[in-house]
Amino acid sequence: GEKTVCWLWYSASLYSRATGGKDGIGIVRAGGVDSKSGLLEALHRYEKQFGCEPFQTYPVTLDLSDGANCEAFHTGHFTTSAVLHKVLWFVKASNGSTGNHIQLIRGDQAAKGIEGPVDVKCTGGPVVCRSTVQCPTPNVVASMNVRDIWTPGQRKFDNRAYLLIASVDPLVVFYRMGHLRYSVLNYKGSEDLDFNVHVTNPRFAYNLTNDTSQFIKPFESLRDELIKQYGPSVGQMRFVTLKQSVMNAMLSIVYAVRGVIEHKELWKDAQGKRFKELNITSWSQVAHAGYELRWSYLFMALDIAFDTRGNAFVLDVNTGPSFYHKMALPEWFRRERSIMMREAADVMQEVAFKKVYARAHNSTGWDLLKNLQLPSFWLPLYNEPNGGAARGPTGDRLLEYGACPRANPL
């Protein structure tokens, strides 16, 4: 029979990031979301299915576990032009989340090898060895620095935005614009290989200053930056366009993750124990019962950078909220985080109870999910029962499932 779903259960699952949510049925800490290579594969699957051009809402990224990608990267074949030859790459473990696993390497240095935290060895098979490089290199990806990246005040930053997939079947998604995370050092371009210049994880900035207001700022402060740069009218217009771009980038991630879920890849391993408890012995039974798909949810934190045209590029996807332990965080940040978490649990329990009610009355429950009573902090991004993608701040409908995202050309 159905398991009881309640506010306390969802709250416990939301706050169980440290244990990977393994005690609940939330889809958290499983390959395909925190796994960068898994997410990249999901994005490429969507692009192939609908004939989309890659790298429109995320930077050029190579999975080095693919032999061809790895060899092209380390021989410089992927960065043959004079401009790209000096472009900065971030080489990182596909399952890393703290920033310690990241290495900075320029295109013209790629052939010299990867050294340091990424453990790369030359072992058997069709291997191209340069220094400590093995091709293919398992569990490592290389992401190119965003071209013409926007650095207000000559400092790199990213937008830590939030997605709440309150229901997978049907798909119901909410979002929060979140906050900004700045480097505290001036950005001088790709030739600067100082790690602290490029990495915006607050724990690195906190090693340089304990004034968190220097590196954690409200999202709305971008409006002030744009108005200062372009004037009130144009600045406001560009801010609205930038928000629209963020929301479309979010949806491109949602659609990719949805494909992973439908392929059963995201939660197969994570829920193996759970299936045994439910006496489920085959995937056909899972597909028939729809148990996990029906009650699964996702809480995601996206790190987003922008180019000077206002295009949003998703740099990384994480599960769970941002706590930034051991920091004296701004009051506005702590208040917003607390409200956001409580309201996330509130949204999910309302969606779940409507599903329970619908099933008890032999209904699909879709009509009940059309007009949800929303809290103040979470805004609708996609509601399948209500017609799909919401309208963005420009008034245009956001990216629909099956449509191709496209960045404004530089």
C-alpha positions as MATLAB code, in Angstrom:
seq = 'GEKTVCWLWYSASLYSRATGGKDGIGIVRAGGVDSKSGLLEALHRYEKQFGCEPFQTYPVTLDLSDGANCEAFHTGHFTTSAVLHKVLWFVKASNGSTGNHIQLIRGDQAAKGIEGPVDVKCTGGPVVCRSTVQCPTPNVVASMNVRDIWTPGQRKFDNRAYLLIASVDPLVVFYRMGHLRYSVLNYKGSEDLDFNVHVTNPRFAYNLTNDTSQFIKPFESLRDELIKQYGPSVGQMRFVTLKQSVMNAMLSIVYAVRGVIEHKELWKDAQGKRFKELNITSWSQVAHAGYELRWSYLFMALDIAFDTRGNAFVLDVNTGPSFYHKMALPEWFRRERSIMMREAADVMQEVAFKKVYARAHNSTGWDLLKNLQLPSFWLPLYNEPNGGAARGPTGDRLLEYGACPRANPL';
ca = [
       0.000    0.000    0.000;
       0.914    3.677   -0.121;
       3.276    5.076    2.447;
       2.121    7.996    4.551;
       3.499   11.280    3.286;
       3.650   14.217    5.651;
       5.372   17.502    6.276;
       7.798   16.008    8.797;
       8.826   13.236    6.387;
       9.633   15.717    3.648;
      11.416   18.006    6.089;
      13.605   15.124    7.261;
      14.402   14.223    3.652;
      15.246   17.815    2.732;
      17.683   18.131    5.596;
      19.331   14.733    5.040;
      21.912   15.940    2.528;
      24.750   14.722    4.722;
      23.488   11.152    4.399;
      22.456   11.572    0.789;
      18.784   11.274    1.653;
      19.295    7.514    1.747;
      16.597    7.085    4.380;
      13.928    8.628    2.161;
      12.743    8.118   -1.396;
      13.816   11.546   -2.577;
      16.090   11.414   -5.606;
      19.190   12.912   -4.040;
      22.914   12.269   -4.250;
      22.484    9.791   -7.088;
      24.404    9.614  -10.359;
      22.913   11.950  -12.952;
      22.518   15.059  -10.821;
      25.615   15.351   -8.652;
      27.497   13.329  -11.277;
      28.746   15.880  -13.800;
      29.396   13.263  -16.471;
      25.936   11.767  -15.933;
      24.269   15.155  -16.259;
      26.328   15.954  -19.359;
      25.187   12.690  -20.926;
      21.577   13.581  -20.117;
      21.938   17.022  -21.722;
      23.435   15.489  -24.858;
      20.631   12.920  -24.983;
      18.026   15.702  -25.005;
      19.969   17.616  -27.677;
      20.233   14.534  -29.874;
      16.560   13.651  -29.423;
      15.317   17.094  -30.465;
      18.114   18.186  -32.820;
      19.477   20.951  -30.576;
      22.855   22.657  -30.717;
      24.946   21.861  -27.618;
      26.481   24.294  -25.127;
      23.719   26.920  -25.266;
      22.859   26.954  -21.550;
      26.020   25.379  -20.159;
      29.709   25.941  -21.032;
      31.637   23.751  -23.450;
      32.264   20.618  -21.398;
      34.129   17.441  -22.295;
      33.736   14.116  -20.542;
      37.318   12.858  -20.436;
      36.142    9.310  -19.785;
      35.375    9.353  -23.513;
      38.639    8.465  -25.249;
      38.112   10.736  -28.270;
      37.260   13.759  -26.108;
      40.200   13.081  -23.827;
      42.743   12.769  -26.627;
      41.412   15.862  -28.417;
      41.691   17.837  -25.189;
      45.241   16.764  -24.371;
      46.585   17.115  -27.906;
      45.137   20.603  -28.268;
      42.917   19.544  -31.182;
      39.881   21.014  -29.455;
      41.522   24.436  -29.041;
      43.432   25.000  -32.247;
      42.582   28.677  -32.832;
      44.801   31.386  -31.375;
      41.954   32.606  -29.162;
      40.904   29.212  -27.830;
      44.492   28.087  -27.367;
      44.730   30.307  -24.275;
      41.206   29.761  -22.994;
      40.896   28.561  -19.428;
      39.587   25.079  -18.617;
      38.352   23.772  -15.290;
      39.312   20.120  -14.901;
      37.297   18.492  -12.151;
      36.189   15.192  -10.709;
      32.743   14.328  -12.053;
      31.427   13.635   -8.562;
      33.201   16.452   -6.715;
      31.297   19.098   -4.772;
      33.683   21.062   -2.556;
      35.964   22.778   -5.068;
      39.105   20.997   -3.843;
      38.975   18.696   -6.861;
      39.166   21.533   -9.434;
      42.293   22.308  -11.456;
      42.841   25.298  -13.720;
      44.574   24.650  -17.021;
      44.925   26.721  -20.217;
      44.288   25.209  -23.627;
      47.946   25.468  -24.595;
      48.928   23.641  -21.401;
      46.471   20.753  -21.694;
      49.003   18.493  -23.408;
      51.363   18.856  -20.439;
      49.066   16.747  -18.331;
      46.867   16.934  -15.290;
      48.617   17.008  -11.951;
      47.433   17.285   -8.373;
      44.066   16.337   -6.866;
      42.712   14.548   -9.942;
      44.168   11.041   -9.698;
      45.209   10.061  -13.221;
      47.435    7.086  -14.031;
      48.537    5.345  -17.212;
      47.301    1.774  -17.240;
      46.820   -0.789  -20.048;
      44.561   -0.652  -23.092;
      44.498    2.027  -25.803;
      46.258    4.717  -23.765;
      47.810    8.035  -24.755;
      50.192    8.936  -21.901;
      51.559   12.438  -21.341;
      53.042   13.066  -17.939;
      50.309   11.752  -15.620;
      47.579   11.639  -18.284;
      45.560    8.576  -19.194;
      43.026    8.565  -22.009;
      40.301    7.848  -21.362;
      40.357    9.414  -17.892;
      37.536    7.987  -15.759;
      35.362   10.290  -13.651;
      36.889   13.554  -14.881;
      35.334   16.363  -16.930;
      36.836   19.541  -18.399;
      34.692   22.679  -18.659;
      35.725   25.745  -20.618;
      35.545   29.154  -18.971;
      32.430   31.017  -20.159;
      33.391   33.083  -23.209;
      33.228   36.854  -22.640;
      32.194   36.237  -19.037;
      30.515   39.112  -17.206;
      32.604   40.268  -14.226;
      31.031   43.371  -12.619;
      33.609   45.213  -10.556;
      36.257   42.979  -12.166;
      35.249   40.057   -9.972;
      33.952   36.674  -11.057;
      30.673   35.543   -9.572;
      27.983   32.950   -9.988;
      24.292   32.838   -9.178;
      23.364   30.029   -6.767;
      19.761   29.451   -7.902;
      17.328   26.781   -6.720;
      14.985   24.313   -8.369;
      12.279   22.341   -6.622;
      10.819   19.513   -8.693;
       7.879   18.872   -6.385;
       6.465   16.207   -8.688;
       8.031   14.148  -11.455;
       4.802   12.553  -12.665;
       3.180   14.887  -13.581;
       6.063   17.352  -13.842;
       5.617   20.310  -11.479;
       8.599   22.611  -10.900;
       9.239   25.760   -8.855;
      12.279   28.029   -8.678;
      14.100   30.613   -6.581;
      16.642   33.062   -7.990;
      18.765   32.563   -4.874;
      21.871   34.632   -4.223;
      25.210   35.653   -5.751;
      28.621   34.258   -4.781;
      31.624   36.453   -5.612;
      35.340   35.915   -5.685;
      37.084   38.488   -3.487;
      40.011   38.907   -5.904;
      40.048   40.901   -9.138;
      39.658   38.981  -12.394;
      42.339   39.738  -14.983;
      41.387   37.167  -17.606;
      42.117   33.563  -18.492;
      45.873   34.071  -18.168;
      45.468   34.411  -14.391;
      45.671   30.914  -12.892;
      45.153   31.989   -9.272;
      42.575   29.503   -7.998;
      40.912   32.020   -5.656;
      40.245   34.416   -8.539;
      38.109   31.918  -10.439;
      36.416   29.763   -7.804;
      33.385   31.352   -6.150;
      32.669   28.745   -3.469;
      32.267   30.935   -0.331;
      34.471   28.754    1.814;
      37.479   29.805   -0.294;
      36.555   33.493   -0.062;
      36.119   33.093    3.699;
      39.764   32.071    3.965;
      40.654   35.543    2.652;
      38.092   37.671    4.516;
      35.468   37.038    7.191;
      33.285   39.850    5.830;
      30.675   37.690    4.076;
      28.909   40.755    2.641;
      31.829   41.028    0.217;
      31.142   37.676   -1.402;
      27.485   36.780   -0.695;
      24.975   39.217   -2.181;
      21.249   39.249   -3.055;
      20.340   38.341   -6.637;
      18.534   41.671   -7.054;
      21.861   43.497   -6.684;
      22.521   42.554  -10.325;
      19.827   45.084  -11.270;
      21.917   47.837   -9.650;
      25.028   46.676  -11.514;
      23.211   46.778  -14.855;
      21.618   50.169  -14.171;
      25.030   51.537  -13.193;
      26.488   50.206  -16.443;
      23.656   50.970  -18.899;
      21.374   53.523  -17.234;
      17.901   53.052  -15.669;
      15.872   52.124  -18.761;
      18.318   49.839  -20.573;
      19.652   48.422  -17.310;
      16.178   47.373  -16.162;
      15.440   45.833  -19.568;
      18.685   43.853  -19.496;
      17.932   42.657  -15.969;
      14.552   41.299  -17.084;
      16.181   39.562  -20.070;
      18.856   38.095  -17.795;
      16.199   36.611  -15.484;
      14.423   35.102  -18.498;
      17.722   33.522  -19.558;
      18.241   32.043  -16.071;
      14.786   30.470  -16.107;
      15.309   28.954  -19.565;
      18.673   27.550  -18.454;
      16.948   26.035  -15.424;
      14.369   24.371  -17.658;
      17.053   22.902  -19.908;
      18.435   21.152  -16.813;
      14.968   20.040  -15.704;
      14.257   18.449  -19.093;
      17.601   16.644  -19.120;
      17.076   15.315  -15.595;
      13.539   14.287  -16.485;
      14.979   12.145  -19.263;
      17.371   10.514  -16.806;
      14.524    9.725  -14.430;
      12.405    8.254  -17.204;
      15.337    6.022  -18.156;
      15.441    4.803  -14.533;
      19.148    5.654  -14.399;
      19.036    8.285  -11.695;
      17.616    6.204   -8.901;
      18.293    2.582   -9.884;
      21.308    2.089   -7.619;
      20.220    4.487   -4.893;
      16.891    2.747   -4.407;
      17.940   -0.891   -4.793;
      17.546   -1.495   -1.082;
      14.209    0.279   -1.098;
      12.860   -2.005   -3.837;
      13.782   -5.081   -1.778;
      11.809   -3.701    1.153;
       8.801   -3.250   -1.131;
       9.264   -6.769   -2.534;
       9.884   -5.330   -6.010;
      12.067   -7.709   -7.987;
      12.051   -6.304  -11.530;
      12.035   -2.949  -13.294;
       8.833   -3.916  -15.081;
       7.146   -4.005  -11.684;
       8.516   -0.551  -10.916;
       7.294    0.825  -14.225;
       3.890   -0.778  -13.673;
       3.466    0.374  -10.096;
       5.086    3.747  -10.678;
       5.773    3.898   -6.967;
       9.141    5.621   -6.949;
       8.338    7.856   -9.898;
       5.085    8.940   -8.311;
       6.578   10.106   -5.004;
      10.059   11.189   -6.056;
      11.161   14.799   -5.940;
      14.315   16.825   -6.492;
      15.750   19.813   -4.659;
      18.595   21.234   -6.728;
      21.045   24.108   -6.397;
      22.408   25.426   -9.701;
      25.556   27.538  -10.099;
      25.068   29.936  -13.019;
      27.450   32.390  -14.712;
      26.657   35.005  -17.366;
      28.315   36.389  -20.455;
      28.170   40.103  -21.250;
      25.022   39.603  -23.343;
      23.126   38.262  -20.336;
      23.153   34.615  -21.421;
      22.996   32.223  -18.463;
      25.292   29.181  -18.347;
      24.835   26.443  -15.748;
      28.271   25.588  -14.373;
      27.294   22.960  -11.843;
      24.276   21.190  -10.354;
      24.082   20.140   -6.718;
      21.477   18.547   -4.486;
      20.267   20.223   -1.337;
      20.469   23.747    0.080;
      23.489   25.939    0.821;
      24.457   26.043    4.474;
      28.041   27.394    4.355;
      28.933   26.219    7.839;
      31.166   28.216   10.219;
      30.451   31.587    8.584;
      28.847   34.692   10.064;
      26.288   34.943    7.276;
      24.247   38.090    6.536;
      20.902   38.260    8.322;
      18.957   38.529    5.040;
      20.612   35.332    3.802;
      19.821   33.295    6.920;
      16.232   34.511    6.953;
      15.660   33.740    3.274;
      17.277   30.310    3.526;
      15.112   29.378    6.496;
      11.882   30.492    4.821;
      12.867   28.823    1.553;
      13.446   25.453    3.234;
      10.219   25.527    5.238;
       8.197   26.536    2.219;
       9.847   23.857    0.050;
       8.590   21.205    2.466;
       5.205   22.945    2.468;
       4.968   22.862   -1.340;
       5.914   19.193   -1.546;
       3.479   18.069    1.135;
       0.640   19.938   -0.596;
       1.484   18.311   -3.935;
       1.794   14.883   -2.289;
      -1.498   15.156   -0.401;
      -3.315   16.176   -3.572;
      -1.903   13.058   -5.246;
      -2.975   10.890   -2.312;
      -6.492   12.357   -2.448;
      -6.693   11.865   -6.206;
      -5.589    8.225   -5.999;
      -8.088    7.559   -3.222;
     -10.821    8.855   -5.538;
      -9.528    7.012   -8.633;
      -8.421   10.218  -10.331;
      -5.137   11.138  -11.995;
      -4.949   14.183   -9.762;
      -3.834   16.473  -12.546;
      -6.737   18.908  -12.133;
      -5.912   19.317   -8.461;
      -2.373   20.397   -9.363;
      -3.391   23.081  -11.849;
      -3.834   25.889   -9.347;
      -1.625   25.291   -6.352;
      -1.658   27.746   -3.464;
       1.918   28.949   -3.619;
       3.959   30.360   -0.746;
       5.736   33.647   -1.280;
       9.259   32.377   -1.911;
       8.783   29.700   -4.565;
       7.585   30.694   -8.035;
       6.156   28.425  -10.777;
       8.533   27.385  -13.538;
       6.747   24.416  -15.100;
       3.344   22.864  -14.412;
       2.436   19.997  -16.723;
      -1.265   19.894  -15.689;
      -1.483   23.638  -16.278;
      -0.046   23.566  -19.804;
       3.706   23.341  -19.305;
       6.244   26.152  -19.021;
       5.297   29.361  -17.242;
       5.650   32.833  -18.710;
       8.886   34.579  -17.870;
       9.482   38.173  -16.746;
       9.609   39.361  -20.379;
       6.051   38.098  -20.871;
       7.153   35.379  -23.284;
       6.523   31.729  -22.497;
       9.619   29.958  -21.262;
      11.393   27.057  -22.977;
       8.939   24.226  -23.637;
       9.848   20.550  -23.445;
      11.168   19.510  -26.863;
      12.246   23.045  -27.790;
      15.889   23.989  -28.240;
      17.537   26.589  -26.009;
      19.571   29.174  -27.871;
      21.970   31.735  -26.438;
      22.022   35.268  -27.830;
      25.093   35.498  -30.092;
      28.061   37.532  -28.945;
];
